[in-house]
Short mmCIF file of C-alpha atoms and ligand atoms in Angstrom, two decimals:
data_model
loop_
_atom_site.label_atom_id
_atom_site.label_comp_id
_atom_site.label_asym_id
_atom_site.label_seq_id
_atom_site.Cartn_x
_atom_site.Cartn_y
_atom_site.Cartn_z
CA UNK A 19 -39.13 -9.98 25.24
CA UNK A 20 -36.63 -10.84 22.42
CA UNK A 21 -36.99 -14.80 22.01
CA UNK A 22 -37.90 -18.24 23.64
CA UNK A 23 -34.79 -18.09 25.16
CA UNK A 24 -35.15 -14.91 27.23
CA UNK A 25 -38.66 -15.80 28.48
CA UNK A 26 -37.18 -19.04 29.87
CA UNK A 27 -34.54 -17.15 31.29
CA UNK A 28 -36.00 -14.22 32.75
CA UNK A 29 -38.73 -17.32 34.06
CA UNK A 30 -35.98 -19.18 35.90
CA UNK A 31 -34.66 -15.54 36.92
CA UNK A 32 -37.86 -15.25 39.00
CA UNK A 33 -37.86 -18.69 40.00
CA UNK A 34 -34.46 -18.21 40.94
CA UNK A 35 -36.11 -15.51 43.47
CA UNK A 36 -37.58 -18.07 45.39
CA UNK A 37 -35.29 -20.95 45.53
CA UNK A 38 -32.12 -22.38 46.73
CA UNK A 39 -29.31 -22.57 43.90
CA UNK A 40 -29.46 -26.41 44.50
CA UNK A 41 -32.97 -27.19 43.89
CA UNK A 42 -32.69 -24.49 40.49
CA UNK A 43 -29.40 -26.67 39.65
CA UNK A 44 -31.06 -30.11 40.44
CA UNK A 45 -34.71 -29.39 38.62
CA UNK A 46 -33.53 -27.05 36.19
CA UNK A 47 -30.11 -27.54 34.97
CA UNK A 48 -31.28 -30.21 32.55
CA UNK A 49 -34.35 -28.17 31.15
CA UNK A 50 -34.97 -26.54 28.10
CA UNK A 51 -37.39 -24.73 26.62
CA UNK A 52 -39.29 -25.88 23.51
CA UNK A 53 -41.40 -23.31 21.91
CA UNK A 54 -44.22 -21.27 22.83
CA UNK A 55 -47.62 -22.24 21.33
CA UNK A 56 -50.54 -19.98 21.84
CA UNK A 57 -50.88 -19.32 25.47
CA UNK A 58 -48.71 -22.26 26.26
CA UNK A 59 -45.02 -22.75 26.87
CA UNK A 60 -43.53 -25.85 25.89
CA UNK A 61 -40.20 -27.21 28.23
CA UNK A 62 -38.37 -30.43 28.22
CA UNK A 63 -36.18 -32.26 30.67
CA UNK A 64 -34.94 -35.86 30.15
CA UNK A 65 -36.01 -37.26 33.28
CA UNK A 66 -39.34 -38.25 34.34
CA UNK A 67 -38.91 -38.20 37.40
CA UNK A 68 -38.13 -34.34 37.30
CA UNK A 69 -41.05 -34.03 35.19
CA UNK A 70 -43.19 -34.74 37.83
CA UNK A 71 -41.32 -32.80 40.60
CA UNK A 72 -41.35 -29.89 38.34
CA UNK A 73 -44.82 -30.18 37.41
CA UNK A 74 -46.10 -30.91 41.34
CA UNK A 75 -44.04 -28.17 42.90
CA UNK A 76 -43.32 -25.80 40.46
CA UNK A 77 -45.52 -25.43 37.01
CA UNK A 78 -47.82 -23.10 39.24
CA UNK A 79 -45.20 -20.51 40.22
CA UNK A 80 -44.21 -20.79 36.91
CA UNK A 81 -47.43 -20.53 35.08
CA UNK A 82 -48.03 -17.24 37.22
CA UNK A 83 -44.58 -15.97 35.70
CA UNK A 84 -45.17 -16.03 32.70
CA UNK A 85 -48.73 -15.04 33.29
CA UNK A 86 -47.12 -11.89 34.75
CA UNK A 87 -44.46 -11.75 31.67
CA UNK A 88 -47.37 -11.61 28.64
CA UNK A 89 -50.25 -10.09 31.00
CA UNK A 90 -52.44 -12.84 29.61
CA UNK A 91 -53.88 -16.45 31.59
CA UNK A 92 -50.51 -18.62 30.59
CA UNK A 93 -49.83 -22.41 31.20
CA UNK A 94 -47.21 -24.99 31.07
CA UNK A 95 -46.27 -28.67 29.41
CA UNK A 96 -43.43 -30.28 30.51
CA UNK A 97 -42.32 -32.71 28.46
CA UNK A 98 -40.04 -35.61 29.63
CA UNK A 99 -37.46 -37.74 27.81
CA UNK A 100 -38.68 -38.96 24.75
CA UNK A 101 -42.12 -37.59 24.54
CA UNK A 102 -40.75 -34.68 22.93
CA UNK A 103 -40.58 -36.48 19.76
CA UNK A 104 -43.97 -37.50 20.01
CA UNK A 105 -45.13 -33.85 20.17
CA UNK A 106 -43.29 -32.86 17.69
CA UNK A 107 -44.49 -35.55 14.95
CA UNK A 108 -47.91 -34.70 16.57
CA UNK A 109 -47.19 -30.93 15.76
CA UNK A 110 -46.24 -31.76 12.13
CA UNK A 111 -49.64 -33.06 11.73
CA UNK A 112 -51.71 -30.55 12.83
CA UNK A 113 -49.85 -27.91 11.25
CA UNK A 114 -48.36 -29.13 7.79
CA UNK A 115 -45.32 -26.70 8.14
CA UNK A 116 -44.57 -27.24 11.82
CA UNK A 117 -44.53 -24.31 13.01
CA UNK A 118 -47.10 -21.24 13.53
CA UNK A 119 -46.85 -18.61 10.57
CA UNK A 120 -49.07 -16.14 12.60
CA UNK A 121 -48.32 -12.83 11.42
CA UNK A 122 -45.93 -13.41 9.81
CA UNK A 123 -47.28 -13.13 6.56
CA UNK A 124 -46.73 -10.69 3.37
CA UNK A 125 -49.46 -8.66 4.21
CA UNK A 126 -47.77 -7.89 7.56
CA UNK A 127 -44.42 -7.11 5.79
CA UNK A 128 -43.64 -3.29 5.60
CA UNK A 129 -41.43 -2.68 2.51
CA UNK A 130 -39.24 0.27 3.05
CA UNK A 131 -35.56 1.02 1.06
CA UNK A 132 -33.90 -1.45 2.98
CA UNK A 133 -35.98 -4.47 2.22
CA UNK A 134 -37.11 -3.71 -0.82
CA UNK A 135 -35.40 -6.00 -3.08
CA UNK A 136 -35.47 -9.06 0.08
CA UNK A 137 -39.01 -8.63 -0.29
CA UNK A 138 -39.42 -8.23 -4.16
CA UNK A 139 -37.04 -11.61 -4.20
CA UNK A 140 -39.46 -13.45 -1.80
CA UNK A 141 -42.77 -12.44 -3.14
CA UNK A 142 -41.28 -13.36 -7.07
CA UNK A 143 -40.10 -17.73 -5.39
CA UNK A 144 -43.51 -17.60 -3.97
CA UNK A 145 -45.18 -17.01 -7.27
CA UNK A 146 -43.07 -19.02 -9.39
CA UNK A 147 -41.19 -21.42 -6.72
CA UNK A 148 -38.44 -23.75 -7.86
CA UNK A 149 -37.87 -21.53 -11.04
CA UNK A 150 -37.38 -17.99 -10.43
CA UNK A 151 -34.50 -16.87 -7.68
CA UNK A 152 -33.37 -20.51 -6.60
CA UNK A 153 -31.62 -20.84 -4.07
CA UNK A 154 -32.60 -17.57 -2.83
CA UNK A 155 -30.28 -16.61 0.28
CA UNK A 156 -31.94 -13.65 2.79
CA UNK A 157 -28.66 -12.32 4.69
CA UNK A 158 -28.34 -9.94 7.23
CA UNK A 159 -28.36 -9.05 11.08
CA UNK A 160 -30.63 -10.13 13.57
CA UNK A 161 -34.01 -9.11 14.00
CA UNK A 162 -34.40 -7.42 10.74
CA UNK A 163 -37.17 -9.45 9.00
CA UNK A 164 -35.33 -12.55 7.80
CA UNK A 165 -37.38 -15.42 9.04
CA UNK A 166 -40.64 -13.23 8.92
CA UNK A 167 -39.85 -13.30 4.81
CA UNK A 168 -38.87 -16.76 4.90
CA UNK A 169 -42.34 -17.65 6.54
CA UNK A 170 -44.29 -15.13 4.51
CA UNK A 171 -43.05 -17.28 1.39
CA UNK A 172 -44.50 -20.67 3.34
CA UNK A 173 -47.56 -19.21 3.92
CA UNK A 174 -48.17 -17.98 0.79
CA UNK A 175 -47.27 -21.33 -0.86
CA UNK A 176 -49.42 -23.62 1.43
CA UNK A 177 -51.93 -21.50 0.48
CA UNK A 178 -51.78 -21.20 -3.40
CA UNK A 179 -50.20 -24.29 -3.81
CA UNK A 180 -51.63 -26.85 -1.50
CA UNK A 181 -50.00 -29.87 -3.14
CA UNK A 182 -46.28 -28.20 -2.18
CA UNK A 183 -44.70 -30.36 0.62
CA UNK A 184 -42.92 -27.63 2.27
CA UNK A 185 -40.09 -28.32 4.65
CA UNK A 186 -39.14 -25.13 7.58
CA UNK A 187 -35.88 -26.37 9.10
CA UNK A 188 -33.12 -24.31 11.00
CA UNK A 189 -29.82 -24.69 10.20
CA UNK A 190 -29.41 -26.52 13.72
CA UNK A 191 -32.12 -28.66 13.70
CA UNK A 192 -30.81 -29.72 10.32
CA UNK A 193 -27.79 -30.70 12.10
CA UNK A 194 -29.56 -32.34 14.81
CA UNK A 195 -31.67 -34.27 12.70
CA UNK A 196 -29.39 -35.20 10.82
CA UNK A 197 -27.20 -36.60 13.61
CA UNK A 198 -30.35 -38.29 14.59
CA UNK A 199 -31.07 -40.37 12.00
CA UNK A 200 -27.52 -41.58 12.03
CA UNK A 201 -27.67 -42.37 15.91
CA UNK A 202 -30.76 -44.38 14.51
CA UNK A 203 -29.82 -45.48 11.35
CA UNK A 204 -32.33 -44.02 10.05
CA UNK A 205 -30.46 -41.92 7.30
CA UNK A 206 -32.21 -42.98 4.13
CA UNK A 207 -35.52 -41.79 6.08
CA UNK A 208 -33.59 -38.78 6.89
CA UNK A 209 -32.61 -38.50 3.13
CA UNK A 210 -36.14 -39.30 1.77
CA UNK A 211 -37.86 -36.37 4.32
CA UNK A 212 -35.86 -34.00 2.89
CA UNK A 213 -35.39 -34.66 -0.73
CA UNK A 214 -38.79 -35.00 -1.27
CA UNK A 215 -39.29 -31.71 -0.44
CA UNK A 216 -41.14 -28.83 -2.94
CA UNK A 217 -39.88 -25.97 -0.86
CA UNK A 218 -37.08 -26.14 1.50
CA UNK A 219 -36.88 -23.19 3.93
CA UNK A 220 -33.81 -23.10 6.34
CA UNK A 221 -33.55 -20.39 8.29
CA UNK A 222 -29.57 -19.35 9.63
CA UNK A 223 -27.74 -21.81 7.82
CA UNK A 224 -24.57 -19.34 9.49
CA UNK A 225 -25.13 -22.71 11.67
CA UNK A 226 -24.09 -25.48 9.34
CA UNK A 227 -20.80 -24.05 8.28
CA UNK A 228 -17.56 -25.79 9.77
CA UNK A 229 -20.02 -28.82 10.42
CA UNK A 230 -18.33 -31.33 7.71
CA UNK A 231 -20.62 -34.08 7.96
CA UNK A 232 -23.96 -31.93 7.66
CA UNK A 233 -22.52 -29.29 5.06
CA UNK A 234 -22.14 -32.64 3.13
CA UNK A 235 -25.68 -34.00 3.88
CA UNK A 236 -26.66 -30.86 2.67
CA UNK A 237 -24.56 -30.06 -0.37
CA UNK A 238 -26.59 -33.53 -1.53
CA UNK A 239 -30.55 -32.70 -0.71
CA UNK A 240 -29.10 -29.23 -2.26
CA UNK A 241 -28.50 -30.81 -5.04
CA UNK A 242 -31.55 -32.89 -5.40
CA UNK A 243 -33.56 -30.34 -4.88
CA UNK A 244 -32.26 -27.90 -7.51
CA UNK A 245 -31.76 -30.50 -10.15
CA UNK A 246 -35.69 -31.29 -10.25
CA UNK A 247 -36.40 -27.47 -9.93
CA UNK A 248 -37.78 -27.52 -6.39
CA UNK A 249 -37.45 -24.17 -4.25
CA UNK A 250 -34.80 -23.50 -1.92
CA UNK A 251 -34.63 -20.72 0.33
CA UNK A 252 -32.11 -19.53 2.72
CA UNK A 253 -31.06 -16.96 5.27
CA UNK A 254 -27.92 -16.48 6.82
CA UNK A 255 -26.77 -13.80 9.55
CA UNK A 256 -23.79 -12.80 6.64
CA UNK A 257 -23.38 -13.42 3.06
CA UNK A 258 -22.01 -16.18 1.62
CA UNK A 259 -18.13 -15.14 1.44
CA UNK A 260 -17.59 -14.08 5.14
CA UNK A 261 -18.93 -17.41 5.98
CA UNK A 262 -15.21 -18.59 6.59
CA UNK A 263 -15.70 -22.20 7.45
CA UNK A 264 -18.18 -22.64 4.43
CA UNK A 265 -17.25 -25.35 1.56
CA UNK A 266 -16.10 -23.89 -1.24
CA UNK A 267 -18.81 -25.68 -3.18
CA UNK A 268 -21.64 -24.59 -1.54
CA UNK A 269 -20.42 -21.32 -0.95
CA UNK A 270 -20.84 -20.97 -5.25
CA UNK A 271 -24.17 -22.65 -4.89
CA UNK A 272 -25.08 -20.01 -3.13
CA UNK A 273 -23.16 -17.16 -4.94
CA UNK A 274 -24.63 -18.54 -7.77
CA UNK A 275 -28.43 -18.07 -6.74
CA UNK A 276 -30.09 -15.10 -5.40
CA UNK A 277 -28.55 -12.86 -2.54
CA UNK A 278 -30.97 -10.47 -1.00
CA UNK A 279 -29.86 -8.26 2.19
CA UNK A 280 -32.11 -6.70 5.21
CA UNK A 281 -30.68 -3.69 6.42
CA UNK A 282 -31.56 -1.94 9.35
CA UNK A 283 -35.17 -0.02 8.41
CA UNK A 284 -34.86 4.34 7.89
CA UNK A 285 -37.27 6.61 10.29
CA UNK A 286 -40.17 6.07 7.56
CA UNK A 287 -40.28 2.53 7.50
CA UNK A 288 -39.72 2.11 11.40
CA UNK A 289 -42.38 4.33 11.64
CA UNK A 290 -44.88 2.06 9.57
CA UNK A 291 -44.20 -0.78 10.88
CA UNK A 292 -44.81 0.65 14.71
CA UNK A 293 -48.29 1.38 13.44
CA UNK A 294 -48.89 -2.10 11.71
CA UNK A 295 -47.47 -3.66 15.15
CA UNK A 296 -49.33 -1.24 16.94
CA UNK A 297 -52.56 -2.27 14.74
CA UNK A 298 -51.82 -6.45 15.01
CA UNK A 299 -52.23 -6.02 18.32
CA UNK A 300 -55.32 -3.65 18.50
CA UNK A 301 -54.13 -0.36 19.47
CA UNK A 302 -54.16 3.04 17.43
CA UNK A 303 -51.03 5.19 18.40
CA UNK A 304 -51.09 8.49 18.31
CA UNK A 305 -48.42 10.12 15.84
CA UNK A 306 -46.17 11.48 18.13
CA UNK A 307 -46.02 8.38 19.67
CA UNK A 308 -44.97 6.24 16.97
CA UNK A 309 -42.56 9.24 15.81
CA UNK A 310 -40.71 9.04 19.36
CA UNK A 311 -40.74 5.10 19.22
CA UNK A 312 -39.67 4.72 15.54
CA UNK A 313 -36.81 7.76 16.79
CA UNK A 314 -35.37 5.96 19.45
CA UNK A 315 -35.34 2.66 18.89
CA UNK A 316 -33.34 2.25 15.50
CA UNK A 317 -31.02 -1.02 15.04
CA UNK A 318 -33.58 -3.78 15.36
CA UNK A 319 -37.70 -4.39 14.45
CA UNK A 320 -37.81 -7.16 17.17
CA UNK A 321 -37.30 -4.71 19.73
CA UNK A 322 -39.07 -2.04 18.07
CA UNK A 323 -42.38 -4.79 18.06
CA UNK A 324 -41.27 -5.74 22.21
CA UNK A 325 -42.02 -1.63 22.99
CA UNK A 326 -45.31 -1.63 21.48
CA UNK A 327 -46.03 -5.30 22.80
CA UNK A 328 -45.50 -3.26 26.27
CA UNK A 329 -47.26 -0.79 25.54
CA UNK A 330 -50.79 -2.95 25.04
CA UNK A 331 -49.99 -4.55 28.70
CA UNK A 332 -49.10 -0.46 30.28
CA UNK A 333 -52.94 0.45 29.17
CA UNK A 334 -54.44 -2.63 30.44
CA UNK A 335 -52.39 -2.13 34.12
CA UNK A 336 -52.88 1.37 33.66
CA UNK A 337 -55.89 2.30 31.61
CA UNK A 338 -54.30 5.28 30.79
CA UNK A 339 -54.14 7.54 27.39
CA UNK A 340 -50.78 6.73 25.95
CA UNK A 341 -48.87 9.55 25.69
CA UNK A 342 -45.25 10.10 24.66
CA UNK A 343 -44.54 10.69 28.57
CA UNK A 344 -46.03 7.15 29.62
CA UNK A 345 -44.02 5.99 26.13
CA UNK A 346 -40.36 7.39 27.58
CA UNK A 347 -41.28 5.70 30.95
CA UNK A 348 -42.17 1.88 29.23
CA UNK A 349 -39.28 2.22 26.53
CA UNK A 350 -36.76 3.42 28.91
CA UNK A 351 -37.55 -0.23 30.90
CA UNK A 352 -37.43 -1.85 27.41
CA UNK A 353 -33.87 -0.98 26.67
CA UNK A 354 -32.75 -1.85 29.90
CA UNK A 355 -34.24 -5.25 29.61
CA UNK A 356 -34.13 -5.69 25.36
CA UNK A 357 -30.34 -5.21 25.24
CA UNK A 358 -29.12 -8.93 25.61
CA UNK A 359 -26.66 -9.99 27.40
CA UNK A 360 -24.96 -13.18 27.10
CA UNK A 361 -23.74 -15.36 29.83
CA UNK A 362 -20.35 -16.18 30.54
CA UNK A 363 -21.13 -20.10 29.38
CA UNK A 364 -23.10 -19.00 25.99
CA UNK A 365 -19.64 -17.12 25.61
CA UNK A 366 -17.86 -19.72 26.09
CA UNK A 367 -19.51 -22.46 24.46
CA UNK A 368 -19.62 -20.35 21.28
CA UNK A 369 -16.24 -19.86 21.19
CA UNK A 370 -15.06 -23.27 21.34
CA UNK A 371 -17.87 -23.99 18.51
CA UNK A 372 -15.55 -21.73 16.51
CA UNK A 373 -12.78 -22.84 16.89
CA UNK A 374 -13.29 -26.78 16.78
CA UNK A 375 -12.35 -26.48 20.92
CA UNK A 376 -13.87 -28.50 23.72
CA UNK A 377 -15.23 -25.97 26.23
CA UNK A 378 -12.61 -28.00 29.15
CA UNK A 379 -10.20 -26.65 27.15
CA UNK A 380 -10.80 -23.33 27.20
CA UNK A 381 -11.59 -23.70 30.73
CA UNK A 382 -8.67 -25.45 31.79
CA UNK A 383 -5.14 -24.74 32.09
CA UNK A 384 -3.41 -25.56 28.86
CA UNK A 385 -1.06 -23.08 27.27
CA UNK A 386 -0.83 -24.43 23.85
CA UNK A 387 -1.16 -21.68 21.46
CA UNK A 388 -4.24 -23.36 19.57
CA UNK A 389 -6.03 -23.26 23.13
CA UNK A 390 -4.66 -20.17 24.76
CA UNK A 391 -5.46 -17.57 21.94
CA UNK A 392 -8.87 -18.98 22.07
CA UNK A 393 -8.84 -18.65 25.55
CA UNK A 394 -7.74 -15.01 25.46
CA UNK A 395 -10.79 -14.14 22.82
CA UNK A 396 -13.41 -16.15 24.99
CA UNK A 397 -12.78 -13.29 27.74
CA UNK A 398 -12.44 -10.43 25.81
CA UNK A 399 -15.68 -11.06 24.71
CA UNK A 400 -16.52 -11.78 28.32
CA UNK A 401 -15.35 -8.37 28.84
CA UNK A 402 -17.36 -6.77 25.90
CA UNK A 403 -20.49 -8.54 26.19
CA UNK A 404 -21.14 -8.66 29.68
CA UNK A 405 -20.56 -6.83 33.16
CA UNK A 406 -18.70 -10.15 35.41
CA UNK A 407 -15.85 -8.56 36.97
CA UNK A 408 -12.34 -9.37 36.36
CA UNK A 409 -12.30 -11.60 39.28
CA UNK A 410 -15.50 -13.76 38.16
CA UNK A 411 -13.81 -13.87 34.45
CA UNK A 412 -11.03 -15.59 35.87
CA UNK A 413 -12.84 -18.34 37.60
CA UNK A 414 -14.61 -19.20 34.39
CA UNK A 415 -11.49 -19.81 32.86
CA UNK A 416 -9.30 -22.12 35.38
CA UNK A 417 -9.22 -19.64 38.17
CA UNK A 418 -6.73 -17.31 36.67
CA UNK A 419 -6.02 -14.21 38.27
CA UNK A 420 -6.98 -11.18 37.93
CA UNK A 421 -3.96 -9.37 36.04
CA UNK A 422 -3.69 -12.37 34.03
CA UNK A 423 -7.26 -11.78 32.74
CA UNK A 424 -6.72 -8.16 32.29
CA UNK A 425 -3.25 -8.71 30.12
CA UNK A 426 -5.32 -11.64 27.79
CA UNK A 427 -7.94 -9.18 27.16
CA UNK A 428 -5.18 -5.97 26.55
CA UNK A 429 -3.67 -8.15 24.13
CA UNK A 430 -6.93 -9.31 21.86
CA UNK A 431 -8.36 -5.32 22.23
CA UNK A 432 -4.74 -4.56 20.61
CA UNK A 433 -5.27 -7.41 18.02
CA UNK A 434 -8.54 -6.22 16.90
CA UNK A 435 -7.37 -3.04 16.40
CA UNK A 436 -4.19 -3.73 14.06
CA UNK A 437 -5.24 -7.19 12.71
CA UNK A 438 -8.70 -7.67 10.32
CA UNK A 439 -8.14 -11.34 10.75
CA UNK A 440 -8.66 -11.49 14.70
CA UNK A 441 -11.51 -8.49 14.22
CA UNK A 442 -13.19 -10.90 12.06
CA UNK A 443 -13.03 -13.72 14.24
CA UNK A 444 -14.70 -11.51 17.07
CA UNK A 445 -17.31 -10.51 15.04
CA UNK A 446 -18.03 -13.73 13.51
CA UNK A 447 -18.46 -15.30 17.33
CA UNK A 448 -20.22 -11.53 18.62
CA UNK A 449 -22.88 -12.60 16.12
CA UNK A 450 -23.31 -16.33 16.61
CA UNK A 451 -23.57 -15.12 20.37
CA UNK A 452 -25.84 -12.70 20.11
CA UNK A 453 -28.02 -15.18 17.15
CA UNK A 454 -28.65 -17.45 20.75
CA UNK A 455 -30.95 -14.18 21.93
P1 LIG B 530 -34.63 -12.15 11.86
O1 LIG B 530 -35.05 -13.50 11.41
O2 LIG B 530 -34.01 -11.33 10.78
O3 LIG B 530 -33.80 -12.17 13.11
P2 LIG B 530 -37.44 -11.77 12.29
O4 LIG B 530 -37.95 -12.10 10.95
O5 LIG B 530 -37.64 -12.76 13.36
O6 LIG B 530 -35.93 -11.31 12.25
O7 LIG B 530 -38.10 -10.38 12.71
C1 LIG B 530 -38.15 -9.91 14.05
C2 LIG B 530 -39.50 -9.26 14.31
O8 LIG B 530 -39.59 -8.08 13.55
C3 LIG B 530 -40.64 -10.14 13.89
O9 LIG B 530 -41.67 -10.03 14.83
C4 LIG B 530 -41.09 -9.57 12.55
O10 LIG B 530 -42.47 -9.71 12.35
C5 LIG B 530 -40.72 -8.13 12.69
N1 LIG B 530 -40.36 -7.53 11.41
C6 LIG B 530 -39.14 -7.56 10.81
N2 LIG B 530 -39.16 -6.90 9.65
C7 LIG B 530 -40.42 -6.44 9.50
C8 LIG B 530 -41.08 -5.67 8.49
N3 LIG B 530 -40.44 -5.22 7.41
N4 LIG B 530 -42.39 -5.39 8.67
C9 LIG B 530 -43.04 -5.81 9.77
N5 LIG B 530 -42.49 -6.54 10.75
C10 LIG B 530 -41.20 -6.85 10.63
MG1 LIG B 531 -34.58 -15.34 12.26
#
């Protein structure tokens, strides 16, 4: 189970099971899902009325789901319209960064070759924050340790230096927040939350750039903040110069601080950290175990964490010795359900967010040029990223036909091939897409 995202999903898959598309579409459509706290997951829907239907008819089935999902008792809040602010100001309290470090911690951390110098950079800003490394910018793909180091360096902070106000924002929440306070006019409070700050951690600021108004906000508390030698820390999906819609300005903020990259972990390291997984969650693997988990799963630690996680609920179904036989069985389900795949709306949605495009356009029929290339990339990525048929492509996108959708998609595969500029482009989106997992 990669993220809050896919537990909601595969929740409403189940729920899905058992109900008509028009009660999912009238009681869920509007929901989302908050964050998971302890044994308790956290959804919102901006009705109150819903609220009540969801929570009289459904929070059982749903509290069994996800029971089922994390083998463990599980429950549900529902939150409705505005109390969500409430809980989260209430959530700020109890825990002064926000959020729940858990294990996420230094000690947790396995260094290896391809961390190394992430890590070094992190554990040298916690030590000496605001004047060693600043801003210090973690870049690289998903699920590689990123926001584990970013929290690490909170943790380590709050607890050495108790007086630190330490902001954990990510890069959209920023944005939100920021668009917030000027709903509210409540900017200089805004201003004032964030400037005050000792330690600023944002985590994927990829999600800020081409956002004028908040890379603006931001090149200011950015400013602030360094001036009076307060700790900034960063991470990004990408370094600094193939952020393309980045201001110039900040881009040599950044370029002028600290850049640290995760790569994927070698056989050593993913080895390690399957046994200090393994070990966080009670277990002791047997080496060829962890050898044929660290072997086969190689591009991502998240995923490399969700076999072992499966592993702990296997023995308790099955009581049984794990061996590398019962391993192939639970990993071989893993893959299947680990590999994400997008919908044909997160598709879509993200590629109008790249290119400044409402999603009606992309969806409708205009043949402009600044719509219709768009268009074409939003289903070859359709294509790539998912399994919908020709046929179902099309009636995302205005009901086109079938050979229409197969000649847009001929022509960007061609593009990519002979043009760096529209291979860019794809791979910028691929990863803001897959960053929603
Ligand atoms: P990112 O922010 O780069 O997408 P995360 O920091 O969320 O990735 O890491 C994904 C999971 O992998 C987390 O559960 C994290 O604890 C684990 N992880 C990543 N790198 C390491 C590491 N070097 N040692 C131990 N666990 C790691
Ligand atoms: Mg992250």
């Amino acid at each position: 189970m990669n993220s809050l995202q896919e537990i909601w999903e595969s929740v409403l898959a189940l729920l899905g099971a058992e109900l008509t598309p028009t009660a999912m579409n009238t009681w869920f459509s509007e929901c989302s899902v908050v964050e998971l706290s302890g044994n308790q997951l956290v959804i919102h829907t901006p009705s109150e009325f819903k609220r009540d239907i969801i929570v009289q008819r459904y929070a059982e089935t749903i509290s069994r789901a996800l029971s089922d999902l994390f083998s463990a008792e599980m429950s549900l809040l529902v939150l409705a319209g505005e109390e969500i602010e409430e809980y989260r100001e209430k959530r700020t309290v109890d825990d002064p960064f926000g959020i729940v470090v858990g294990d996420y911690t230094f000690d947790n951390f396995v260094v290896g070759p391809t961390n190394r110098i992430a890590h070094a950079a992190a554990l040298a800003v916690s030590k000496n924050p605001g004047w060693v490394y600043n801003p210090l910018l973690i870049y690289g793909n998903s699920g590689l340790g990123k926001t584990h180091l970013l929290l690490a360096i909170g943790q380590y902070i709050h607890e050495n230096f108790p007086e630190k106000k330490i902001i954990y924002i990510k890069g959209d929440d920023f944005t939100n927040d920021m668009v917030h306070s000027i709903q509210t006019h409540t900017q200089s409070e805004f201003r004032e939350k964030y400037r005050t700050a000792d330690l600023l951690l944002m985590d994927d600021i990829q999600f800020i750039a081409g956002k004028q108004q908040t890379q603006e906000e931001w090149f200011h508390t950015f400013n602030a903040l360094y001036e009076s030698h307060k700790a900034i820390v960063l991470t990004s999906d990408r370094p600094p110069m193939e952020m393309k819609t980045l201001e110039d300005r900040i881009r040599s903020r950044l370029e002028g601080g600290m850049l640290a990259d995760v790569q994927p972990p070698d056989l050593e390291t993913r080895m390690a950290i399957t046994r200090n997984k393994a070990q966080l969650l009670g277990m002791v693997l047997p080496g060829d175990v962890v050898e044929f988990i660290a072997e086969n799963i190689t591009s991502n630690i998240r995923q490399l964490e969700g076999v072992v996680k499966r592993l702990t609920a296997y023995r308790e179904i099955l009581g049984e010795e794990i061996t590398v036989e019962s391993v192939r069985r639970a990993i071989k389900d893993v893959i299947r359900v680990g590999a994400y795949v997008p919908t044909a709306d997160i598709i879509i949605t993200e590629t109008a967010r790249y290119f400044g495009l409402e999603e009606e356009h992309l969806r409708g029929q205009s043949r402009a040029k600044e719509v219709a290339t768009p268009r074409q990339v939003a289903m070859y990525l359709c294509r790539n990223l998912t399994n919908i048929s020709l046929e179902d492509i099309g009636a995302q996108f205005g009901n086109r036909n079938h050979s229409t959708v197969l000649s847009s998609i001929r022509k960007i595969e061609k593009l990519v091939k002979t043009d760096s500029n529209t291979a860019n482009i794809i791979r910028d989106i691929t990863s803001n897409i897959n960053s929603k997992s």
